[in-house]
Coordinates of C-alpha atoms (C1' of nucleotides) in Angstrom, one line a residue:
Chain X
X219 CA -24.8 -9.1 -9.2
X220 CA -28.1 -7.3 -9.7
X221 CA -28.9 -6.9 -6.1
X222 CA -25.6 -5.3 -5.1
X223 CA -25.9 -1.6 -5.7
X224 CA -23.6 1.4 -5.3
X225 CA -25.0 4.2 -3.1
X226 CA -23.7 7.4 -4.7
X227 CA -24.8 9.7 -1.8
X228 CA -23.2 7.4 0.8
X229 CA -20.3 8.8 2.8
X230 CA -18.6 5.5 2.1
X231 CA -16.4 5.9 -1.0
X232 CA -17.7 4.1 -4.1
X233 CA -14.5 2.1 -4.5
X234 CA -14.8 0.9 -1.0
X235 CA -18.4 -0.2 -1.6
X236 CA -17.4 -2.1 -4.7
X237 CA -14.6 -3.7 -2.8
X238 CA -17.0 -5.0 -0.1
X239 CA -19.3 -6.3 -2.8
X240 CA -16.5 -8.2 -4.5
X241 CA -15.1 -9.4 -1.2
X242 CA -18.6 -10.8 -0.3
X243 CA -18.7 -12.8 -3.5
X244 CA -15.4 -14.3 -2.7
X245 CA -16.0 -15.0 1.0
X246 CA -19.3 -16.6 0.4
X247 CA -17.7 -18.9 -2.2
X248 CA -19.8 -17.6 -5.0
X249 CA -16.5 -16.9 -6.7
X250 CA -14.1 -19.7 -6.0
X251 CA -10.3 -19.5 -5.8
X252 CA -8.9 -19.3 -9.3
X253 CA -12.2 -17.9 -10.7
X254 CA -12.1 -15.1 -13.2
X255 CA -13.9 -12.0 -11.8
X256 CA -15.7 -9.5 -14.1
X257 CA -13.3 -7.3 -16.1
X258 CA -12.8 -3.7 -15.0
X259 CA -14.8 -2.4 -17.9
X260 CA -17.6 -4.8 -17.1
X261 CA -17.7 -3.6 -13.6
X262 CA -17.9 0.1 -14.8
X263 CA -20.8 -0.9 -17.0
X264 CA -22.6 -2.9 -14.3
X265 CA -22.3 -0.3 -11.6
X266 CA -22.2 2.8 -13.7
X267 CA -18.9 4.0 -12.4
X268 CA -15.6 5.1 -14.0
X269 CA -13.0 2.5 -14.8
X270 CA -10.4 4.1 -12.6
X271 CA -12.7 3.8 -9.6
X272 CA -13.4 0.1 -10.3
X273 CA -9.7 -0.3 -10.7
X274 CA -9.0 1.2 -7.3
X275 CA -11.3 -1.3 -5.7
X276 CA -9.6 -4.2 -7.4
X277 CA -6.1 -2.8 -6.7
X278 CA -6.9 -2.8 -3.0
X279 CA -7.9 -6.4 -3.2
X280 CA -4.8 -7.3 -5.1
X281 CA -2.6 -5.5 -2.5
X282 CA -4.3 -7.5 0.2
X283 CA -3.6 -10.7 -1.6
X284 CA -7.3 -11.5 -2.3
X285 CA -7.0 -11.3 -6.0
X286 CA -4.2 -11.3 -8.6
X287 CA -4.1 -9.8 -12.1
X288 CA -2.8 -11.2 -15.3
X289 CA -2.3 -8.7 -18.1
X290 CA -4.3 -9.5 -21.2
X291 CA -6.3 -12.2 -19.4
X292 CA -8.1 -10.8 -16.5
X293 CA -8.3 -10.7 -12.7
X294 CA -8.6 -13.9 -10.6
X295 CA -9.5 -14.9 -7.1
X296 CA -6.3 -15.9 -5.2
X297 CA -6.0 -19.4 -3.9
X298 CA -6.7 -19.8 -0.1
X299 CA -3.8 -18.2 1.7
X300 CA -4.1 -15.3 4.2
X301 CA -5.1 -16.2 7.7
X302 CA -1.8 -17.8 8.2
X303 CA -0.1 -14.8 9.8
X304 CA -2.7 -14.6 12.5
X305 CA -2.5 -18.2 13.6
X306 CA 1.0 -17.8 14.8
X307 CA 0.1 -15.3 17.4
X308 CA -3.1 -17.0 18.3
X309 CA -1.3 -19.6 20.3
X310 CA -1.6 -23.4 20.6
X311 CA -5.3 -23.7 21.4
X312 CA -6.4 -21.9 18.2
X313 CA -3.7 -23.5 16.2
X314 CA -4.8 -27.0 17.0
X315 CA -8.5 -26.2 16.6
X316 CA -7.7 -24.7 13.2
X317 CA -6.3 -28.1 12.1
X318 CA -9.4 -29.9 13.3
X319 CA -8.0 -31.5 16.3
X320 CA -9.0 -31.3 20.0
X321 CA -6.5 -29.4 22.1
X322 CA -6.0 -30.0 25.8
X323 CA -3.5 -28.9 28.4
X324 CA -1.9 -30.0 31.6
X325 CA -0.5 -27.4 33.8
X326 CA 2.8 -28.5 35.4
X327 CA 3.9 -25.3 37.0
X328 CA 2.1 -22.0 37.6
X329 CA 3.8 -19.8 40.1
X330 CA 5.9 -16.7 40.6
X331 CA 9.7 -17.3 40.4
X332 CA 12.7 -15.1 40.1
X333 CA 13.8 -14.5 36.5
X334 CA 17.0 -16.1 35.3
X335 CA 19.5 -14.2 33.1
X336 CA 17.9 -15.1 29.8
X337 CA 14.4 -14.3 30.9
X338 CA 15.4 -11.1 32.5
X339 CA 17.2 -10.0 29.4
X340 CA 14.3 -10.8 27.1
X341 CA 11.8 -9.1 29.4
X342 CA 14.2 -6.2 30.0
X343 CA 14.2 -6.3 33.7
X344 CA 16.8 -7.1 36.4
X345 CA 17.8 -10.7 37.2
X346 CA 15.8 -12.1 40.0
X347 CA 12.7 -10.0 39.3
X348 CA 9.7 -12.2 40.2
X349 CA 7.9 -13.3 37.0
X350 CA 4.9 -15.6 36.5
X351 CA 6.2 -19.0 35.3
X352 CA 3.8 -21.3 33.5
X353 CA 4.8 -24.7 32.3
X354 CA 2.3 -26.6 30.4
X355 CA 2.1 -29.9 28.5
X356 CA 0.1 -29.4 25.3
X357 CA -1.9 -32.3 23.8
X358 CA -3.8 -32.7 20.6
X359 CA -6.4 -35.5 20.7
X360 CA -4.8 -36.5 24.0
X361 CA -1.4 -37.1 22.4
X362 CA 1.4 -35.1 23.9
X363 CA 2.6 -32.6 21.4
X364 CA 4.6 -29.9 23.1
X365 CA 6.0 -28.6 26.4
X366 CA 5.7 -24.9 26.7
X367 CA 7.6 -23.0 29.4
X368 CA 6.6 -19.4 29.4
X369 CA 7.5 -16.4 31.6
X370 CA 5.2 -13.5 31.9
X371 CA 5.6 -10.1 33.5
X372 CA 3.2 -7.2 33.9
X373 CA 1.6 -5.4 36.7
X374 CA -0.7 -7.9 38.4
X375 CA 0.7 -11.0 36.6
X376 CA 0.7 -12.9 39.9
X377 CA -3.1 -13.1 39.6
X378 CA -2.6 -15.4 36.7
X379 CA -2.2 -18.2 39.3
X380 CA -5.9 -18.0 40.0
X381 CA -6.9 -18.5 36.4
X382 CA -7.8 -21.7 34.8
X383 CA -5.1 -22.1 32.2
X384 CA -5.9 -25.7 31.5
X385 CA -9.1 -24.9 29.7
X386 CA -8.6 -21.4 28.6
X387 CA -6.2 -20.0 26.1
X388 CA -3.4 -18.0 27.7
X389 CA -3.6 -15.3 25.1
X390 CA -7.4 -14.9 25.4
X391 CA -7.1 -14.8 29.2
X392 CA -4.5 -12.1 29.0
X393 CA -6.7 -10.1 26.7
X394 CA -10.1 -10.5 28.3
X395 CA -9.2 -10.7 32.0
X396 CA -6.1 -8.5 32.2
X397 CA -6.5 -6.2 29.1
X398 CA -3.0 -7.3 27.9
X399 CA -3.0 -7.6 24.1
X400 CA 0.1 -9.2 22.5
X401 CA 0.4 -8.0 18.9
X402 CA 4.0 -8.8 17.8
X403 CA 6.6 -11.4 18.6
X404 CA 10.1 -12.4 17.7
X405 CA 10.5 -16.1 17.4
X406 CA 13.5 -18.4 16.9
X407 CA 13.2 -22.0 15.7
X408 CA 15.9 -24.6 16.0
X409 CA 16.0 -28.4 15.5
X410 CA 17.3 -30.5 18.3
X411 CA 17.1 -33.9 20.0
X412 CA 14.8 -34.7 22.9
X413 CA 16.3 -34.6 26.3
X414 CA 15.5 -37.1 29.0
X415 CA 13.0 -34.8 30.7
X416 CA 11.3 -33.7 27.5
X417 CA 11.2 -37.2 26.1
X418 CA 9.4 -38.5 29.2
X419 CA 6.8 -35.7 29.1
X420 CA 6.2 -36.1 25.4
X421 CA 6.3 -39.8 25.6
X422 CA 8.9 -40.2 22.9
X423 CA 12.3 -41.8 22.8
X424 CA 15.3 -39.8 24.1
X425 CA 17.1 -38.5 21.0
X426 CA 13.9 -38.1 18.9
X427 CA 13.7 -35.1 16.6
X428 CA 12.2 -32.1 18.3
X429 CA 11.7 -28.5 17.4
X430 CA 12.8 -25.8 19.9
X431 CA 11.2 -22.4 19.8
X432 CA 12.0 -19.3 21.7
X433 CA 9.6 -16.4 21.6
X434 CA 9.4 -13.0 23.0
X435 CA 6.0 -11.3 22.7
X436 CA 5.3 -7.6 22.7
X437 CA 2.3 -5.3 23.3
X438 CA 1.3 -2.5 21.0
X439 CA 3.6 -0.3 23.0
X440 CA 6.5 -2.5 22.1
X441 CA 6.8 -3.7 25.6
X442 CA 8.0 -7.3 26.1
X443 CA 5.5 -9.2 28.2
X444 CA 6.2 -12.9 27.5
X445 CA 9.2 -15.0 27.0
X446 CA 8.4 -18.6 26.0
X447 CA 10.5 -21.6 25.3
X448 CA 8.7 -24.6 23.8
X449 CA 9.6 -28.1 22.7
X450 CA 7.6 -29.6 19.9
X451 CA 7.5 -33.2 18.8
X452 CA 9.3 -33.2 15.4
X453 CA 7.1 -35.7 13.7
X454 CA 3.8 -34.2 14.8
X455 CA 4.2 -30.5 14.3
X456 CA 4.9 -28.4 11.2
X457 CA 5.3 -24.6 11.4
X458 CA 3.9 -22.5 8.6
X459 CA 5.1 -19.0 7.8
X460 CA 4.3 -16.6 5.0
X461 CA 7.2 -14.5 4.0
X462 CA 7.0 -11.3 2.2
X463 CA 9.7 -9.2 0.6
X464 CA 9.8 -5.5 1.2
X465 CA 11.4 -3.4 -1.4
X466 CA 13.2 -1.1 1.0
X467 CA 17.0 -1.5 1.2
X468 CA 17.1 -3.9 -1.7
Chain G
X262 CA 16.1 17.1 -6.9
X263 CA 17.3 18.8 -10.0
X264 CA 19.5 16.0 -11.3
X265 CA 16.8 13.3 -11.1
X266 CA 14.9 13.3 -14.3
X267 CA 12.0 11.3 -15.7
X268 CA 12.7 9.6 -19.1
X269 CA 9.5 9.8 -21.1
X270 CA 10.6 7.4 -23.8
X271 CA 11.9 4.8 -21.4
X272 CA 10.1 1.4 -21.3
X273 CA 10.1 1.9 -17.6
X274 CA 6.8 3.4 -16.4
X275 CA 7.0 7.0 -15.2
X276 CA 5.5 6.1 -11.9
X277 CA 8.1 3.5 -11.3
X278 CA 10.9 5.9 -12.2
X279 CA 9.5 8.4 -9.7
X280 CA 9.3 5.7 -7.1
X281 CA 12.9 4.9 -7.5
X282 CA 13.9 8.5 -7.3
X283 CA 12.0 8.9 -4.0
X284 CA 13.3 5.7 -2.7
X285 CA 16.8 6.8 -3.3
X286 CA 16.3 10.0 -1.3
X287 CA 15.1 7.9 1.6
X288 CA 17.7 5.2 1.4
X289 CA 20.6 7.6 1.2
X290 CA 19.2 9.4 4.2
X291 CA 18.6 12.7 2.4
X292 CA 15.0 12.3 3.7
X293 CA 15.1 11.0 7.2
X294 CA 12.3 9.0 8.9
X295 CA 9.5 11.3 9.8
X296 CA 10.5 13.9 7.2
X297 CA 7.8 15.5 5.0
X298 CA 8.3 14.6 1.4
X299 CA 7.1 16.9 -1.5
X300 CA 3.4 17.1 -2.0
X301 CA 1.8 15.3 -4.9
X302 CA 1.1 18.6 -6.7
X303 CA 4.7 19.7 -6.1
X304 CA 6.0 16.5 -7.7
X305 CA 3.7 17.0 -10.7
X306 CA 5.2 20.4 -11.2
X307 CA 8.8 19.4 -10.6
X308 CA 8.7 16.4 -13.0
X309 CA 6.1 17.6 -15.4
X310 CA 3.8 14.7 -14.8
X311 CA 0.1 14.2 -13.9
X312 CA -0.9 14.1 -10.3
X313 CA -2.5 10.7 -10.7
X314 CA 0.9 9.4 -11.9
X315 CA 2.8 10.9 -9.0
X316 CA 0.1 9.6 -6.7
X317 CA 0.6 6.1 -8.0
X318 CA 4.3 6.2 -7.2
X319 CA 3.5 7.4 -3.6
X320 CA 0.7 4.9 -3.2
X321 CA 3.2 2.1 -4.0
X322 CA 5.6 3.4 -1.3
X323 CA 2.8 3.6 1.2
X324 CA 1.7 0.1 0.5
X325 CA 5.2 -1.1 1.0
X326 CA 5.4 0.7 4.3
X327 CA 8.0 3.1 3.2
X328 CA 5.8 6.2 3.6
X329 CA 2.6 7.1 5.3
X330 CA 0.1 9.8 4.4
X331 CA -1.8 12.2 6.6
X332 CA -4.8 13.9 5.0
X333 CA -4.5 17.6 5.1
X334 CA -0.8 17.5 6.2
X335 CA 1.2 15.6 3.7
X336 CA 3.2 12.4 3.1
X337 CA 6.0 11.4 5.5
X338 CA 8.9 8.9 5.6
X339 CA 8.1 5.9 7.8
X340 CA 10.2 5.1 10.8
X341 CA 12.6 2.2 10.3
X342 CA 11.2 -1.2 11.2
X343 CA 10.9 -3.6 8.3
X344 CA 14.2 -5.3 7.3
X345 CA 13.4 -8.5 9.3
X346 CA 11.0 -9.8 6.8
X347 CA 13.4 -9.3 3.9
X348 CA 16.1 -11.5 5.2
X349 CA 13.9 -14.5 4.9
X350 CA 13.4 -14.0 1.2
X351 CA 16.9 -12.9 0.6
X352 CA 18.2 -16.5 0.6
X353 CA 21.2 -18.2 2.0
X354 CA 23.9 -16.0 0.7
X355 CA 22.5 -12.8 2.2
X356 CA 21.5 -14.6 5.4
X357 CA 25.0 -15.9 6.1
X358 CA 26.7 -12.6 5.2
X359 CA 24.2 -10.9 7.6
X360 CA 25.5 -12.9 10.4
X361 CA 29.1 -12.1 9.6
X362 CA 30.2 -15.4 8.1
X363 CA 31.5 -16.2 4.7
X364 CA 29.0 -18.2 2.5
X365 CA 30.1 -20.6 -0.2
X366 CA 28.3 -23.1 -2.3
X367 CA 28.8 -26.3 -4.1
X368 CA 26.5 -27.2 -7.0
X369 CA 25.6 -30.9 -7.0
X370 CA 22.9 -30.9 -9.7
X371 CA 21.8 -28.3 -12.2
X372 CA 19.7 -29.6 -14.9
X373 CA 16.2 -29.9 -16.4
X374 CA 14.1 -32.8 -15.0
X375 CA 10.5 -33.8 -15.1
X376 CA 8.5 -32.6 -12.1
X377 CA 7.3 -35.2 -9.6
X378 CA 3.8 -35.0 -8.0
X379 CA 4.7 -32.7 -5.2
X380 CA 6.7 -30.3 -7.3
X381 CA 4.0 -30.3 -10.0
X382 CA 1.4 -29.5 -7.4
X383 CA 3.3 -26.7 -5.8
X384 CA 4.2 -25.1 -9.2
X385 CA 0.7 -25.6 -10.5
X386 CA 1.7 -27.6 -13.6
X387 CA 1.2 -31.1 -14.9
X388 CA 3.3 -34.0 -13.6
X389 CA 6.3 -34.6 -15.8
X390 CA 6.6 -30.9 -16.9
X391 CA 10.4 -30.2 -17.3
X392 CA 11.6 -27.9 -14.5
X393 CA 15.0 -26.7 -13.6
X394 CA 16.4 -28.7 -10.7
X395 CA 19.2 -27.2 -8.6
X396 CA 20.8 -29.1 -5.7
X397 CA 23.3 -27.2 -3.8
X398 CA 25.4 -27.8 -0.7
X399 CA 25.6 -24.5 1.3
X400 CA 28.6 -23.8 3.5
X401 CA 29.4 -21.1 6.0
X402 CA 33.1 -20.5 6.7
X403 CA 33.6 -23.8 4.7
X404 CA 31.5 -25.8 7.1
X405 CA 28.6 -27.6 5.5
X406 CA 25.4 -26.1 6.8
X407 CA 22.6 -27.1 4.5
X408 CA 21.5 -29.0 1.4
X409 CA 19.1 -27.1 -0.7
X410 CA 17.0 -28.8 -3.4
X411 CA 15.1 -26.4 -5.5
X412 CA 12.8 -26.7 -8.5
X413 CA 12.3 -23.7 -10.7
X414 CA 9.8 -23.1 -13.6
X415 CA 9.4 -20.1 -15.8
X416 CA 9.8 -19.3 -19.5
X417 CA 13.5 -19.7 -20.2
X418 CA 14.4 -21.4 -17.0
X419 CA 16.6 -23.9 -18.8
X420 CA 19.1 -21.1 -19.3
X421 CA 19.8 -21.2 -15.6
X422 CA 22.1 -24.1 -16.4
X423 CA 24.5 -21.6 -18.0
X424 CA 24.6 -19.4 -14.9
X425 CA 27.3 -19.5 -12.2
X426 CA 25.2 -20.5 -9.2
X427 CA 28.2 -21.3 -7.0
X428 CA 29.3 -17.7 -6.7
X429 CA 26.1 -15.8 -7.4
X430 CA 22.9 -15.7 -5.3
X431 CA 20.1 -17.6 -7.0
X432 CA 17.6 -14.9 -6.2
X433 CA 19.8 -12.1 -7.5
X434 CA 20.4 -14.0 -10.7
X435 CA 16.7 -14.6 -11.2
X436 CA 16.2 -10.9 -10.7
X437 CA 19.0 -9.3 -12.6
X438 CA 19.4 -11.9 -15.5
X439 CA 15.9 -13.1 -16.0
X440 CA 13.8 -10.3 -14.6
X441 CA 12.1 -12.7 -12.2
X442 CA 11.4 -11.2 -8.9
X443 CA 10.2 -13.4 -6.0
X444 CA 8.3 -11.4 -3.5
X445 CA 6.3 -13.8 -1.4
X446 CA 6.7 -17.4 -0.1
X447 CA 4.9 -20.0 1.9
X448 CA 7.3 -21.9 4.1
X449 CA 6.9 -25.0 6.3
X450 CA 9.5 -25.9 9.0
X451 CA 9.8 -29.3 10.6
X452 CA 12.3 -31.0 12.8
X453 CA 13.7 -34.3 11.8
X454 CA 16.7 -36.7 11.9
X455 CA 19.5 -36.7 9.4
X456 CA 19.2 -39.4 6.7
X457 CA 22.3 -41.3 5.5
X458 CA 22.6 -39.2 2.4
X459 CA 22.1 -35.8 4.1
X460 CA 24.4 -36.8 6.9
X461 CA 27.2 -37.6 4.5
X462 CA 26.8 -34.3 2.7
X463 CA 26.6 -32.3 5.9
X464 CA 29.4 -34.3 7.5
X465 CA 27.3 -35.1 10.6
X466 CA 26.3 -38.4 12.2
X467 CA 23.2 -40.2 10.9
X468 CA 20.3 -39.3 13.3
X469 CA 21.6 -35.9 14.1
X470 CA 19.0 -33.1 14.6
X471 CA 18.1 -31.4 11.3
X472 CA 15.6 -28.8 10.3
X473 CA 13.5 -29.5 7.1
X474 CA 12.0 -26.6 5.2
X475 CA 9.7 -26.6 2.3
X476 CA 9.1 -23.4 0.5
X477 CA 7.0 -22.2 -2.4
X478 CA 8.0 -18.8 -3.7
X479 CA 5.7 -16.5 -5.7
X480 CA 6.2 -13.5 -8.1
X481 CA 4.2 -10.3 -7.8
X482 CA 1.6 -11.8 -9.9
X483 CA 1.1 -14.6 -7.4
X484 CA 2.6 -17.1 -9.7
X485 CA 4.6 -19.9 -8.1
X486 CA 8.1 -20.1 -9.5
X487 CA 10.1 -22.0 -7.1
X488 CA 9.6 -25.0 -4.8
X489 CA 12.5 -25.7 -2.5
X490 CA 13.2 -28.4 0.0
X491 CA 16.2 -27.8 2.3
X492 CA 17.9 -29.6 5.1
X493 CA 19.7 -27.5 7.8
X494 CA 22.1 -28.7 10.4
X495 CA 20.2 -28.5 13.6
X496 CA 23.0 -27.2 15.8
X497 CA 24.3 -24.7 13.4
X498 CA 21.2 -22.9 12.1
X499 CA 18.5 -20.9 13.9
X500 CA 15.5 -19.5 12.1
X501 CA 14.2 -16.1 13.1
X502 CA 10.7 -14.9 12.4
X503 CA 8.8 -11.8 13.3
X504 CA 5.2 -12.4 13.9
X505 CA 2.5 -9.8 13.7
X506 CA -1.1 -10.0 14.4
X507 CA -3.2 -9.0 11.4
X508 CA -6.7 -7.4 11.5
X509 CA -7.8 -9.0 8.3
X510 CA -11.4 -10.2 8.3
X511 CA -11.9 -9.1 11.8
Chain Q
dA4 C1' -6.6 36.8 25.4
dT5 C1' -9.9 33.8 23.1
dC6 C1' -13.0 32.3 20.0
dG7 C1' -14.5 31.4 15.4
dC8 C1' -14.4 32.2 10.5
dC9 C1' -11.9 32.1 6.2
dC10 C1' -8.1 31.1 3.2
dT11 C1' -4.7 28.0 1.5
dG12 C1' -2.4 23.7 0.9
dT13 C1' -2.7 18.9 1.6
dG14 C1' -4.3 14.2 0.6
dG15 C1' -9.0 11.6 -0.9
dT16 C1' -12.2 10.5 -4.4
dC17 C1' -14.1 10.4 -9.0
dT18 C1' -14.7 11.1 -14.0
dA19 C1' -13.6 10.6 -19.0
dT20 C1' -10.4 9.5 -22.2
dA21 C1' -6.4 7.6 -24.7
dC22 C1' -3.0 4.6 -26.1
dA23 C1' 0.4 0.6 -24.9
dA24 C1' 1.2 -4.2 -23.9
dC25 C1' -0.3 -8.7 -23.7
dA26 C1' -3.4 -13.1 -24.4
dT27 C1' -6.4 -15.6 -27.2
dG28 C1' -9.2 -17.0 -30.9
dT29 C1' -10.3 -16.6 -36.0
dC30 C1' -9.3 -16.9 -40.5
dA31 C1' -7.0 -16.6 -44.7
dA32 C1' -2.6 -17.5 -47.2
dG33 C1' 0.9 -20.6 -47.9
Chain F
dC149 C1' -1.7 -28.7 -41.8
dT150 C1' 0.9 -24.8 -40.5
dT151 C1' 1.9 -20.2 -40.3
dG152 C1' 1.1 -15.4 -39.8
dA153 C1' -1.9 -11.4 -39.8
dC154 C1' -5.7 -9.5 -37.6
dA155 C1' -9.6 -8.5 -34.4
dT156 C1' -11.0 -8.4 -29.9
dG157 C1' -10.8 -8.2 -25.1
dT158 C1' -8.0 -7.8 -21.1
dT159 C1' -4.9 -5.2 -17.8
dG160 C1' -1.1 -1.4 -17.7
dT161 C1' 0.1 3.4 -18.0
dA162 C1' -0.8 8.3 -18.3
dT163 C1' -3.3 12.7 -18.8
dA164 C1' -6.4 16.8 -17.2
dG165 C1' -9.6 18.3 -14.5
dA166 C1' -13.1 18.5 -10.8
dC167 C1' -14.8 18.6 -6.2
dC168 C1' -14.5 16.9 -1.1
dA169 C1' -12.4 16.5 3.6
dC170 C1' -9.0 17.8 6.7
dA171 C1' -5.1 20.6 9.0
dG172 C1' -3.2 24.8 10.2
dG173 C1' -2.3 29.6 10.1
dG174 C1' -4.0 34.3 10.0
dC175 C1' -7.1 37.6 11.4
dG176 C1' -10.9 40.0 12.9
dA177 C1' -14.8 40.1 16.4
dT178 C1' -15.7 39.5 20.9

DNA sequence: ATCGCCCTGTGGTCTATACAACATGTCAAG
DNA sequence: CTTGACATGTTGTATAGACCACAGGGCGAT
């Protein structure tokens, strides 16, 4: 604690400096999840700042879910958490890596095709508009895990056919090679039974449990770029979500 | 504005009272999205409170996404959005109503029981700790749709046995009768096949597609209160989520 | 007409202080 | 041994005041 000091003439607000100091202790593991962090008054004393200022730093961390307070006891480091949200939009590649497995991909289809009714509706264009269709078998440790059928539409999307989408993440390719950044998505999940075609691809029995997902992804400008339908092996894939209640319209 | 007054001897904090007053103006549409709300100093003057107190109320609203600030200009009402997130934590009753169907419930079990290993782990207590177990069959338009098995633990949870949980929402009961507000949850979703027991309850064939969910719900203080396992009919229920990419730790 | 300064009002940061509410341990009275 | 009062330390709420940074309008100099 001694080496971390507050710079009073810095343009960076004191509460923000303190926040960074505390965050560092937590991220480096010096303060483990569940650990009691110094009390507000202790922080005032240590850094020579007002309690309200120390409190503001901690309040920020609490709002971000990094810490939680217990009146009369103190402030503690939150257990793990966070990170979850991001993974959902990071795609299959990152998802699998995050769980310590080795992802691989087999491209089944990668070509321009006219949009059917559902796809056209999701991407807000006319039926028959040519869109880039990508069908991929996704594997983890060489075990088939999902079939992903995605439809992409933006200016120049036909150039996706030249990309190596077996070894590169689709989302990273969109971002780095085409400057297309997907930041939001609506997703539906539904349980079902494996069809003959899906069963064969996934090497499971017809009628096995599978999870269907349908996802529409949007750019910052709220423009739909991707519509993806996927089929996941029921016994090999679990979806995680973190839900948060908003007070509005209670 | 004249009729809304702050009660100084109320046990409810002033900043919270102010927050409610502001929220009401927004919800009733008196202040439309994009509208400029009174300045912090103006609110101090109007309600006879300190600026820091007024500021705390507004800060809460900003953190909840209801308002946004612009330095040098003022504080404004946020454009819509939100709403989606809420539905996930609003529970079955609100979910079904939202889709225009009539929800009903049959309570199968409602009693205190010792926690098993999984439940104890999720609720962060010792194995065998008595928790309130609630098992309910959920129906929409009198059609069985899901079986919900939830375990709840907080001081006084045994009094839940006296509540009418067939006609009242569990979450609303927790909130209004016990002052327990669940604001966050971690949820897992997985596809599976109906077991004999679940199939009978849901009146479907054994081996039908079902969706399993496991959810741990937390209070504002990040304390786990509820651990729920549910089974949903695969062909009658679709989960919606809205995903958003977060910058955290970028 | 345009540029630039100043004034005013806004949110942003910070201090110093006070008391309330709650958790926990200590210790004396029963 | 148990109970209750008390002390201490924690976060929660609230006040009054100060100065900074920014936005925007007014107004004079050019």
